[in-house]
Short mmCIF file of C-alpha atoms (C1' of nucleotides) in Angstrom, two decimals:
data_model
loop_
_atom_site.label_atom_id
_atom_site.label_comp_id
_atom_site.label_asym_id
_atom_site.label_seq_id
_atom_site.Cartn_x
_atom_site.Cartn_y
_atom_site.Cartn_z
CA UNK A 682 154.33 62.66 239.58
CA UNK A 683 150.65 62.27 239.48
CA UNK A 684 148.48 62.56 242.40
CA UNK A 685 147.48 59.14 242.86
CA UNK A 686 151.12 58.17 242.76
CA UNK A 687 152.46 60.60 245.72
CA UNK A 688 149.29 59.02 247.14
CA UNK A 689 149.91 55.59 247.12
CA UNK A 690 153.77 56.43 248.52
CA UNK A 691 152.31 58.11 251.39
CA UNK A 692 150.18 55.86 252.23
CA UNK A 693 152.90 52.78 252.03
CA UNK A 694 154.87 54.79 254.01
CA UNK A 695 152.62 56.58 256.85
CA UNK A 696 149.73 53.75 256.29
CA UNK A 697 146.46 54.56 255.65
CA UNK A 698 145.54 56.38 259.07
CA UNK A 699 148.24 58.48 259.32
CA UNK A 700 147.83 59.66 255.78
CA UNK A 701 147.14 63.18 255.60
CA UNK A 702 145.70 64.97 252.43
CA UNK A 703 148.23 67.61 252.90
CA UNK A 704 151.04 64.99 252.99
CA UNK A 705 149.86 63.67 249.29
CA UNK A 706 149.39 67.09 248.29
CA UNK A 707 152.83 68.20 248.93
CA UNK A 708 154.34 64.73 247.55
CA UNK A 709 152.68 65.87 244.25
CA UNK A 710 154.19 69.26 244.32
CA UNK A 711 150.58 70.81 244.55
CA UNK A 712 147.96 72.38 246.96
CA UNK A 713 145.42 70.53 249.39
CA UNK A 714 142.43 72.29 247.86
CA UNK A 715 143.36 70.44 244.39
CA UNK A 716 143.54 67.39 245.75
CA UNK A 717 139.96 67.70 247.14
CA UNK A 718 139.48 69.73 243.61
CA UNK A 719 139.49 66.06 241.60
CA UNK A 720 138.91 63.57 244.33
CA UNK A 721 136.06 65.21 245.93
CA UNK A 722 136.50 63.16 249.21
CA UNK A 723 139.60 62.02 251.24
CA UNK A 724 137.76 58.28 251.24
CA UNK A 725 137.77 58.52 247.41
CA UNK A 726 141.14 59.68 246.98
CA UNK A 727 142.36 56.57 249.29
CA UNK A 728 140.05 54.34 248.08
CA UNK A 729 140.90 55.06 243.95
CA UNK A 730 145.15 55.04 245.45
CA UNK A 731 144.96 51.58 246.84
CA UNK A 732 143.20 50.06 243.73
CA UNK A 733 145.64 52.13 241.73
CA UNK A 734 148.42 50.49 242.95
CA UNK A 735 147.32 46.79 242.94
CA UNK A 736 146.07 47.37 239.58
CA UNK A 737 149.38 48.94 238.05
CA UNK A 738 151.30 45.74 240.12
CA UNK A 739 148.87 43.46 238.48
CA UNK A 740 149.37 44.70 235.25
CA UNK A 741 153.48 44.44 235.10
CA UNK A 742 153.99 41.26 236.80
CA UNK A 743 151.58 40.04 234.23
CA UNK A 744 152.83 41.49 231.35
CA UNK A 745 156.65 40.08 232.91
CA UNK A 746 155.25 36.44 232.16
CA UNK A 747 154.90 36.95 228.30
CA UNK A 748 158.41 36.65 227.62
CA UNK A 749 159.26 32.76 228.92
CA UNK A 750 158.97 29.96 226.96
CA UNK A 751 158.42 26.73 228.87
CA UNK A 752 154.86 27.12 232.01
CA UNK A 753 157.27 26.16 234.67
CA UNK A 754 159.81 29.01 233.67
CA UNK A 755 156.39 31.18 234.09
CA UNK A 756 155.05 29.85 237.08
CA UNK A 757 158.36 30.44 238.92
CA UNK A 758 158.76 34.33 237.70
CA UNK A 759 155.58 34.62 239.37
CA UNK A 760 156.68 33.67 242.26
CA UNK A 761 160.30 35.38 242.19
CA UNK A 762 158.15 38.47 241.60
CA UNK A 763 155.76 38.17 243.69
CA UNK A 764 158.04 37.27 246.92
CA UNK A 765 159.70 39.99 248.49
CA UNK A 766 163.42 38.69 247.92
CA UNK A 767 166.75 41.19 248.30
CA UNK A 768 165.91 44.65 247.18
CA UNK A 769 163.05 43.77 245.52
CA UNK A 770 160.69 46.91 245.00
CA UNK A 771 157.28 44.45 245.84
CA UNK A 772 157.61 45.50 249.51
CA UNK A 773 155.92 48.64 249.44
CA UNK A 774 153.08 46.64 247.11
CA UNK A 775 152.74 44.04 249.88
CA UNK A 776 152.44 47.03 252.27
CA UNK A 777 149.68 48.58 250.43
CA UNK A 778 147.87 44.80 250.37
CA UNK A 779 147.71 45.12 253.92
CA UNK A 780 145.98 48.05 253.86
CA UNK A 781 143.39 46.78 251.45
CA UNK A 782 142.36 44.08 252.94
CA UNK A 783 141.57 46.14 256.39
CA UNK A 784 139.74 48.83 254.18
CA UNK A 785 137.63 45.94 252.01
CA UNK A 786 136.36 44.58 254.87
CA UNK A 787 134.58 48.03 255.19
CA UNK A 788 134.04 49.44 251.80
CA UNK A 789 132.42 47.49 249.28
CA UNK A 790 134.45 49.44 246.54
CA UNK A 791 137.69 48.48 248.13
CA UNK A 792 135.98 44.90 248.47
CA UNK A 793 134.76 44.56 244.85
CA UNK A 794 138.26 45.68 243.55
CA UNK A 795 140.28 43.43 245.83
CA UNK A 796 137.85 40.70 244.88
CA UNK A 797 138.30 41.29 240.63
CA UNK A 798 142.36 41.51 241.53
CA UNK A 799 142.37 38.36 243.06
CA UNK A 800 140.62 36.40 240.53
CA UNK A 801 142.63 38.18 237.87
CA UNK A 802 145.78 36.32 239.96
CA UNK A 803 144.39 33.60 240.16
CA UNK A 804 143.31 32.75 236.32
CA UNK A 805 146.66 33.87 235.31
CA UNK A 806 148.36 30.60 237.48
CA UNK A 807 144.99 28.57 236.25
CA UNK A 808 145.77 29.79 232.46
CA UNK A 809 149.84 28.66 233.46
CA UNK A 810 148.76 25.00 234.43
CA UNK A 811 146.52 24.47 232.04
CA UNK A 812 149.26 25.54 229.21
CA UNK A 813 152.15 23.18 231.07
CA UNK A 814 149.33 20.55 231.37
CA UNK A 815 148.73 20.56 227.26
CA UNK A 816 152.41 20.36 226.33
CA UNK A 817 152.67 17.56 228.95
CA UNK A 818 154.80 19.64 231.68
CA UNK A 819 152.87 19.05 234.47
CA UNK A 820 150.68 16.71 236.00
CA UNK A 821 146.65 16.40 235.81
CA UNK A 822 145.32 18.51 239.00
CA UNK A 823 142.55 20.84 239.12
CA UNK A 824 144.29 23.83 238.08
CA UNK A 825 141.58 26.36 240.25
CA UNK A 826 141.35 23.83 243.40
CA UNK A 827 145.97 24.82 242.63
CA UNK A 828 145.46 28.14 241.77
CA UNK A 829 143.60 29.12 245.02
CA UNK A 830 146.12 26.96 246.88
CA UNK A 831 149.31 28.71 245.57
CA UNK A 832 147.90 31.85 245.27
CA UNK A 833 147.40 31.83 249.39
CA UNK A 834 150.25 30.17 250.08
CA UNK A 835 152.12 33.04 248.45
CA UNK A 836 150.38 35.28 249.97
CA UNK A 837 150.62 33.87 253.30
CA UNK A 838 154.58 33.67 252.84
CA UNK A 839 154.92 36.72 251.47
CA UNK A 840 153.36 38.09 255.08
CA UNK A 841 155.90 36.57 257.06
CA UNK A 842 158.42 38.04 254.71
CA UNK A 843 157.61 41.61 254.48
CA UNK A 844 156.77 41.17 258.47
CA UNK A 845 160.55 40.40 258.55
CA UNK A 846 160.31 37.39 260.33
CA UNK A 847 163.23 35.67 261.28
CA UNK A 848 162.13 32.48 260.51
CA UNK A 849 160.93 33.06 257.24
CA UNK A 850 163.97 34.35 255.22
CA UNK A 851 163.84 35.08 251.48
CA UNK A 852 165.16 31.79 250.14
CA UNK A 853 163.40 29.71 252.52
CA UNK A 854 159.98 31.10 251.73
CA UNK A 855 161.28 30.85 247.66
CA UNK A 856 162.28 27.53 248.47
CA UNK A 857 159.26 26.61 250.16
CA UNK A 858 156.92 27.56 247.06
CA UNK A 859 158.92 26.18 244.36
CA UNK A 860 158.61 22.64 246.29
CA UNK A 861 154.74 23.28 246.76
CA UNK A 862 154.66 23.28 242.98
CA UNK A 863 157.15 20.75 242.05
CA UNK A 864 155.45 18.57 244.06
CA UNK A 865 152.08 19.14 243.17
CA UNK A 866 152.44 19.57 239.70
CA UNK A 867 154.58 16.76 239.04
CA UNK A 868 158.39 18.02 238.08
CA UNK A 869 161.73 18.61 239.60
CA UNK A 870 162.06 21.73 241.93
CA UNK A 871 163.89 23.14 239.46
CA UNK A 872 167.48 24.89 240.16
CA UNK A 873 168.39 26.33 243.54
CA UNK A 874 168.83 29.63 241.94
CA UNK A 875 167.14 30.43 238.76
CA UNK A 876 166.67 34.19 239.60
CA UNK A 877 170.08 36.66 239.96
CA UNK A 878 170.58 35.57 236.29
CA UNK A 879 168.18 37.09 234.13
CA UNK A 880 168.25 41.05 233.72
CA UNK A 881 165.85 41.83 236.72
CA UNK A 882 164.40 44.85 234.71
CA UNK A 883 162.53 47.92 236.63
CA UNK A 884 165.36 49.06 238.36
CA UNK A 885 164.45 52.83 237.91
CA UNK A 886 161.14 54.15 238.03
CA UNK A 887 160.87 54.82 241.87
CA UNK A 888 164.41 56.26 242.19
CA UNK A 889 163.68 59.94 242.43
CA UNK A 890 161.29 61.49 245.01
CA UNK B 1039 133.56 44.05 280.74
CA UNK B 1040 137.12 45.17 280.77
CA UNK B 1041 138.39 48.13 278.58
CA UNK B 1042 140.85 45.75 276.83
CA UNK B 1043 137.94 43.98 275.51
CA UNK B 1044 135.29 46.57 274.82
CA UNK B 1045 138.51 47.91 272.92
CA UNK B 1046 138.92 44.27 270.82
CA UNK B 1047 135.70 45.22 270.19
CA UNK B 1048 135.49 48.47 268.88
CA UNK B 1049 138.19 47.79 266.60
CA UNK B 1050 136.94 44.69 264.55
CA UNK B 1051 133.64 46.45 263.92
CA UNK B 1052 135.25 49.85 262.83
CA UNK B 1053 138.64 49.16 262.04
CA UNK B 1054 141.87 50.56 263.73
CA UNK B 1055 141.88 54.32 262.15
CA UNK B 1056 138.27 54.52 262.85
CA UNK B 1057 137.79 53.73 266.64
CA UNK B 1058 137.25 56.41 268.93
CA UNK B 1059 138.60 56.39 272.58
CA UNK B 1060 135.14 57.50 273.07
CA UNK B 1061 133.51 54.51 271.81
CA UNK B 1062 135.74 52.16 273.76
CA UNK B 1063 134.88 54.10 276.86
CA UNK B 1064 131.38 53.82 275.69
CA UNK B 1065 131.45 50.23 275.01
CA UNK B 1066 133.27 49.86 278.69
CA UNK B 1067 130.52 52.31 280.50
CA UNK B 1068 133.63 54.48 281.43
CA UNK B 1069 134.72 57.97 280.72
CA UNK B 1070 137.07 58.21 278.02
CA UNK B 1071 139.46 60.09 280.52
CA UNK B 1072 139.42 56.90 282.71
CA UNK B 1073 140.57 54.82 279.51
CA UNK B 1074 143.84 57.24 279.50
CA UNK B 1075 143.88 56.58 282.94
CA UNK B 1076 144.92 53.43 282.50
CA UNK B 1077 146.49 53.32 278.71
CA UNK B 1078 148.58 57.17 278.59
CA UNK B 1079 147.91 57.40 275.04
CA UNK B 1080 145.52 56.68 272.20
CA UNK B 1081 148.36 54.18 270.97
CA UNK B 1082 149.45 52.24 273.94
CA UNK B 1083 145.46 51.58 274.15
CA UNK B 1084 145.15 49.98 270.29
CA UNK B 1085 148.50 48.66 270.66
CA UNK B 1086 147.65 46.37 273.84
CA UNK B 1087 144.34 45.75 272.49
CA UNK B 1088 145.48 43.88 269.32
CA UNK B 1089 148.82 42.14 271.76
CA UNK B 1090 145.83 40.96 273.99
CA UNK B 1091 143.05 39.75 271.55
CA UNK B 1092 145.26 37.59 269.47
CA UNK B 1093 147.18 36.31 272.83
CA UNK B 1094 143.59 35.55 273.91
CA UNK B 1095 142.98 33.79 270.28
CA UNK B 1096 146.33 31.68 270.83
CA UNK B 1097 145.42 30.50 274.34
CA UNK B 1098 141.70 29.13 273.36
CA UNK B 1099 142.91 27.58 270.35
CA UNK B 1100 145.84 25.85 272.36
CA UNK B 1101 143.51 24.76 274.96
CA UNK B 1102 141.46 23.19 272.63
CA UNK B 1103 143.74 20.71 271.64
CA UNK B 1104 144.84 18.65 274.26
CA UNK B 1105 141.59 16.48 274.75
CA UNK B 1106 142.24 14.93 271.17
CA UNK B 1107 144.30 11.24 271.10
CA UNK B 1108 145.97 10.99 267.24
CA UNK B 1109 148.19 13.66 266.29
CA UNK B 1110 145.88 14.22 263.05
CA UNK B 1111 142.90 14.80 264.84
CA UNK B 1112 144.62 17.47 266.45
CA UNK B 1113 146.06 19.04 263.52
CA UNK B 1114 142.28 18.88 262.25
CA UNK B 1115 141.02 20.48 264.76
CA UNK B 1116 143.68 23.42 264.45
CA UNK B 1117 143.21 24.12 261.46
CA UNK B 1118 139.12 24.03 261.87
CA UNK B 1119 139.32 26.37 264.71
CA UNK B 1120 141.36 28.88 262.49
CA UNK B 1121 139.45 28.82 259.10
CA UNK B 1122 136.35 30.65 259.64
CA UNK B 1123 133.75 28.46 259.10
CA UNK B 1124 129.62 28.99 259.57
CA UNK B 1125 129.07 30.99 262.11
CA UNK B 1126 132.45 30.70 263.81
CA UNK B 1127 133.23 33.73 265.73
CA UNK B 1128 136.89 33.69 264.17
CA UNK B 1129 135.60 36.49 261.94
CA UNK B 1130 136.46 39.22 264.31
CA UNK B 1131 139.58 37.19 265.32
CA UNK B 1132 141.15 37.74 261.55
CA UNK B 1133 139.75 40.86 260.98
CA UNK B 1134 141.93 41.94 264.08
CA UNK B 1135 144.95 40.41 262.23
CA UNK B 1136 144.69 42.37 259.24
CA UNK B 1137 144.79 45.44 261.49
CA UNK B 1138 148.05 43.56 263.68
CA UNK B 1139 150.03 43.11 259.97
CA UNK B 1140 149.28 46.46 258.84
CA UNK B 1141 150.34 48.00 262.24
CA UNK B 1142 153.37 45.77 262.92
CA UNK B 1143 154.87 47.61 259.97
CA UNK B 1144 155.71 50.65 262.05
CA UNK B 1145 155.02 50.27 265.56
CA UNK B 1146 158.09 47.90 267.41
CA UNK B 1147 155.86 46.59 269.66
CA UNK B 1148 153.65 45.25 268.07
CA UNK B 1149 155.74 43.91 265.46
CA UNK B 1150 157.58 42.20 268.65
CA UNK B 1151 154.41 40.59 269.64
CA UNK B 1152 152.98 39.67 266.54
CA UNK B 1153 156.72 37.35 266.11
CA UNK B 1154 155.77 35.83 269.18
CA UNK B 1155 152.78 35.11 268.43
CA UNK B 1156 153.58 33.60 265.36
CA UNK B 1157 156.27 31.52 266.46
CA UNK B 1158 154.40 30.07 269.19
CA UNK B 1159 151.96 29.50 266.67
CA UNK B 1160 154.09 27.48 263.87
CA UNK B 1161 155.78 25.60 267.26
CA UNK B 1162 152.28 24.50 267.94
CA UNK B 1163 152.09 22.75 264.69
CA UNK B 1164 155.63 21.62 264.61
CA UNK B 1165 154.95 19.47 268.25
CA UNK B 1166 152.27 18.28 266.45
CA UNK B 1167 154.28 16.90 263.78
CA UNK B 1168 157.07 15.68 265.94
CA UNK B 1169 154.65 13.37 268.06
CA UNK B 1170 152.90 11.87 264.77
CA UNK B 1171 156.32 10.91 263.41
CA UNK B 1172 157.14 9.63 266.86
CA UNK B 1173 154.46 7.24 266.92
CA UNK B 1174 154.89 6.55 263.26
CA UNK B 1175 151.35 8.53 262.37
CA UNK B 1176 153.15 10.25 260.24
CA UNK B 1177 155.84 11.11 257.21
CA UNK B 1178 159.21 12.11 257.86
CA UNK B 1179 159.49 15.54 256.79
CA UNK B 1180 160.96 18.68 258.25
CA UNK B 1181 158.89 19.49 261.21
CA UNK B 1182 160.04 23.70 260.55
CA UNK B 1183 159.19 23.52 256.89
CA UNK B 1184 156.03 21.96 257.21
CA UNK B 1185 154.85 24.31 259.51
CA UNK B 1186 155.77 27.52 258.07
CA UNK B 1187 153.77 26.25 255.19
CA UNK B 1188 150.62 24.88 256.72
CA UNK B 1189 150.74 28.32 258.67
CA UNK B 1190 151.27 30.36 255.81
CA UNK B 1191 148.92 28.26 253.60
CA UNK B 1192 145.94 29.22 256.79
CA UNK B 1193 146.77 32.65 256.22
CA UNK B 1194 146.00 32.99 252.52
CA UNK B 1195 143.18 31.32 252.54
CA UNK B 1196 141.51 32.66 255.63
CA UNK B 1197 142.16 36.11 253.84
CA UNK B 1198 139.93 35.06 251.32
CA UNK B 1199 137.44 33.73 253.11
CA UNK B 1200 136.71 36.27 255.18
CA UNK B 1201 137.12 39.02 252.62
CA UNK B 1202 134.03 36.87 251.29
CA UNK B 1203 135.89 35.69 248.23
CA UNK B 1204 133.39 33.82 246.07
CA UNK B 1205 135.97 31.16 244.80
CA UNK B 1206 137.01 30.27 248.84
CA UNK B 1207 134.46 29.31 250.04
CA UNK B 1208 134.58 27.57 253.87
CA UNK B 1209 134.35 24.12 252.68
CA UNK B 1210 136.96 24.32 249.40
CA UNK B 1211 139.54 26.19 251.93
CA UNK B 1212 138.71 23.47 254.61
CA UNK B 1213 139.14 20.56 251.64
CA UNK B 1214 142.70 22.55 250.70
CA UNK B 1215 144.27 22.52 254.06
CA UNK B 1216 143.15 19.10 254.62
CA UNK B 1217 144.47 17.72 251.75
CA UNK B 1218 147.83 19.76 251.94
CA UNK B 1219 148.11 18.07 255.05
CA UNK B 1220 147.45 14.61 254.30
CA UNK B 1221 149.56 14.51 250.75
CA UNK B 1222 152.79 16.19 252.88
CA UNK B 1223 152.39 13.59 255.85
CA UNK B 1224 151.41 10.91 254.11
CA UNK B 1225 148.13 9.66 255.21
CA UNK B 1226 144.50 9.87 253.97
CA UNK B 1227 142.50 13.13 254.06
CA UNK B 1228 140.08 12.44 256.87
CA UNK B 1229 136.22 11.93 256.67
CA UNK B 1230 134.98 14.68 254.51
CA UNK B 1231 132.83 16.21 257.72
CA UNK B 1232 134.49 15.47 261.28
CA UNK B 1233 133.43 19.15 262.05
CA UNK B 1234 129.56 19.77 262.52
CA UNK B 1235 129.39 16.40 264.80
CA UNK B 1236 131.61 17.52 267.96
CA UNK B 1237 129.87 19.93 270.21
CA UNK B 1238 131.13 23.21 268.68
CA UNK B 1239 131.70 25.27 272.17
CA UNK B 1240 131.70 29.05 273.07
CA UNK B 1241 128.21 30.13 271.96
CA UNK B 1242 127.64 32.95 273.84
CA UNK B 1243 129.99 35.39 275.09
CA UNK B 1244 129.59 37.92 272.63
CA UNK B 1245 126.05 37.84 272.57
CA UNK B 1246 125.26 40.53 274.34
CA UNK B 1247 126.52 43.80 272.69
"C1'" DC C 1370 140.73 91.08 222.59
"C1'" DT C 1371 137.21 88.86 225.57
"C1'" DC C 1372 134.69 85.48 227.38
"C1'" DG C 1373 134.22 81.47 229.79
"C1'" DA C 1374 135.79 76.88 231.32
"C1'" DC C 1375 139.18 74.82 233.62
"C1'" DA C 1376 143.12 74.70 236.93
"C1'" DT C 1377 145.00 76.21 241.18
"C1'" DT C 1378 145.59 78.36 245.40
"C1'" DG C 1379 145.77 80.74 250.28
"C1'" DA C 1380 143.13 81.57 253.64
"C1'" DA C 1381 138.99 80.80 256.43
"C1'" DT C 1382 135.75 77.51 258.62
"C1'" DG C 1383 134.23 74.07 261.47
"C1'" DG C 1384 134.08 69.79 263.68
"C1'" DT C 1385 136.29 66.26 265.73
"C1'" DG C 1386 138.68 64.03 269.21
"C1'" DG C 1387 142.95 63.29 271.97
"C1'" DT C 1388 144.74 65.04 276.01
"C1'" DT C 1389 144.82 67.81 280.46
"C1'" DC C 1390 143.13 69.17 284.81
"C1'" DA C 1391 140.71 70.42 288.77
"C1'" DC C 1392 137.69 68.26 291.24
"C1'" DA C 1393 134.54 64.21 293.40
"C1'" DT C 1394 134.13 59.76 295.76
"C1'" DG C 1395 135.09 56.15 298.66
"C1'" DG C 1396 137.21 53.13 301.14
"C1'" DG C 1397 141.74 51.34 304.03
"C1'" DC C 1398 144.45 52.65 307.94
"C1'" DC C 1399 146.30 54.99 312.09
"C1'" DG D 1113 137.49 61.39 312.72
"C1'" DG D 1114 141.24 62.76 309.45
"C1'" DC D 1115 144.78 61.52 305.86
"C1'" DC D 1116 146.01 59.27 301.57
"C1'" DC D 1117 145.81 57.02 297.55
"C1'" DA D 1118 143.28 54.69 293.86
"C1'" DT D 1119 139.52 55.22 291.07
"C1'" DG D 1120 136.77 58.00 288.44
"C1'" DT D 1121 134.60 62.13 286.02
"C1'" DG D 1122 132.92 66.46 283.36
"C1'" DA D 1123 134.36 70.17 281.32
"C1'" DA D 1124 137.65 72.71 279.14
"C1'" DC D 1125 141.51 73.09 275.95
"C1'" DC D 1126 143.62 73.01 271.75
"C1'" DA D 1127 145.81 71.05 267.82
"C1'" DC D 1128 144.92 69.16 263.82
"C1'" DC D 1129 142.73 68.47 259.32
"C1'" DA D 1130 139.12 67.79 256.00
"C1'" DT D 1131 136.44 70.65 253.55
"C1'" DT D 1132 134.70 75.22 251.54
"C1'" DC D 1133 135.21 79.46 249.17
"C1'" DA D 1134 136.37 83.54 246.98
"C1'" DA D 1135 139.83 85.01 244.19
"C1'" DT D 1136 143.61 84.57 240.59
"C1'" DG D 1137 145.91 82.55 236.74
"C1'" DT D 1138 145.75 80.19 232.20
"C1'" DC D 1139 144.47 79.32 227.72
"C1'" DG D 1140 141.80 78.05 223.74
"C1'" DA D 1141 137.71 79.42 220.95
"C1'" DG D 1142 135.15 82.82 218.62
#
DNA sequence: CTCGACATTGAATGGTGGTTCACATGGGCC
DNA sequence: GGCCCATGTGAACCACCATTCAATGTCGAG
């Protein structure tokens, strides 16, 4: 396992504080000094982990959405993988998010990344409407005035969910976004429980460690 | 000023991991052995400091609602005194947030608190929605749902906006929220500006520095 | 084979900063 | 006045880590 990998563990699991070089360093199976030996700073090494990870997260859920046929089918994989539901494998990302956003507010390379990640989100549920609103599937709204809207709604679910709080269980908050968009975007909510089905795919990768 | 709140301080300018007990003494005009006087450890100081900051936050923001008559005028004005808008001094309010999510994820106690909070917070709305229904202001939907939403939908896009997020800007996030609320209730969005006009209240207080 | 560039390390180094402690100070109270 | 406790401090102490460095291993090119 790469360094950046053990690094982005470590820091999901101690936080970004508590992180110690020597922790990533022996998660990697390697010395201290190396660590410093290609990421010349312990800020850099952090820094280049967290936009690591969101990247890599960006990068599969998007490449998950190139498979379904119909925009609504897309629009709700999004969601299923984007919410922390049972077992799900986004908690540690959503962990890592956290992190970010404390770190962006102080270094303007965190800050630019987060900023490019976001918009990336965001055009890919713009690029969604706009398909579903050319074959007719959904109704006529601004698809960025939507996109920014779902976009934080997720993410402001998905905090109460990783947060475990009691009031904001797994189905309610999946619930509560697939209405959002029914609603706004002019179509029935869709089945109760459209996920469990499919062949929920990345179920090894992280296994070993 | 107290050490609780030279504390609140220190951390929104330079973040949990980097504050110093030093600095808080500092900021306080104390010795740092006096601040572990009072707080044993390093932890029990940050950990109190974000519990008391955001209890603070809750209690203002609850206070400023009951001068206002219709039910939507108070849901306006919650959700104006949580976005950050110019010059609010909510900035350092969220900022202290990102540091309460990221730290609820291991420590118990604040994890505990930040619940609380939370719940009080969503109950807040939820009265609010129960007395506009009673007095017919309002749709009937589920007082809960709604307000797990309209929280979560504050969240997201107060993470944007204060991460400086070129795309949420203060007025589009303010237009979002008030139109969220006004399509799910079922009454018209409001005058475009009812902020700006009303005298805007606490100016100072964190003037001096 | 030999040279040099890269990869890797164990062991110093050095600064930082949380925590401890022995010691003031200054009232309340008998 | 003398005792006690709360409040407060400066100066150590000391553990912990990021960072540096000199030294070793590795391997491909000439």
């Amino acid at each position: 396992m790469g360094i950046l990998e053990s690094a982005v563990e470590v820091i999901g699991e101690r936080g970004l504080c508590e992180t110690r070089i020597a922790d990533v360093a022996r998660r990697a199976g390697a010395s201290a000094a190396l660590v410093l030996y290609y990421f010349d700073s312990k800020d850099r090494l952090l820094t280049e982990a967290l936009t690591h990870a969101e990247d890599r997260f960006y990068l599969e859920t998007f490449h998950e959405l190139t498979g379904l046929e119909r925009a609504r089918d897309r629009l709700a994989s999004l969601i299923d993988r984007s919410l922390p539901a049972g077992g799900s494998e986004v908690l540690g990302d959503w962990r890592l998010w956290f992190e970010l956003w404390s770190r962006a507010l102080r270094d303007p390379n965190v800050a630019r990344k987060r900023e490019a990640l976001d918009r990336r989100w965001r055009t890919t549920i713009e690029d969604i409407v706009r398909d579903g609103q050319r074959s007719g599937e959904f109704d006529e709204v601004d698809p960025k005035d939507f996109a920014l809207a779902l976009a934080s709604l997720i993410d402001g679910l998905a905090i109460q969910a990783i947060l475990g709080d009691p009031e904001a269980t797994p189905e309610r908050v999946r619930r509560t976004c697939l209405e959002m968009v029914g609603r706004e975007l002019g179509f029935e909510p869709a089945p109760s429980r459209p996920a469990k089905t499919g062949p929920v795919k990345v179920p090894a990768k992280e296994a070993r460690t």
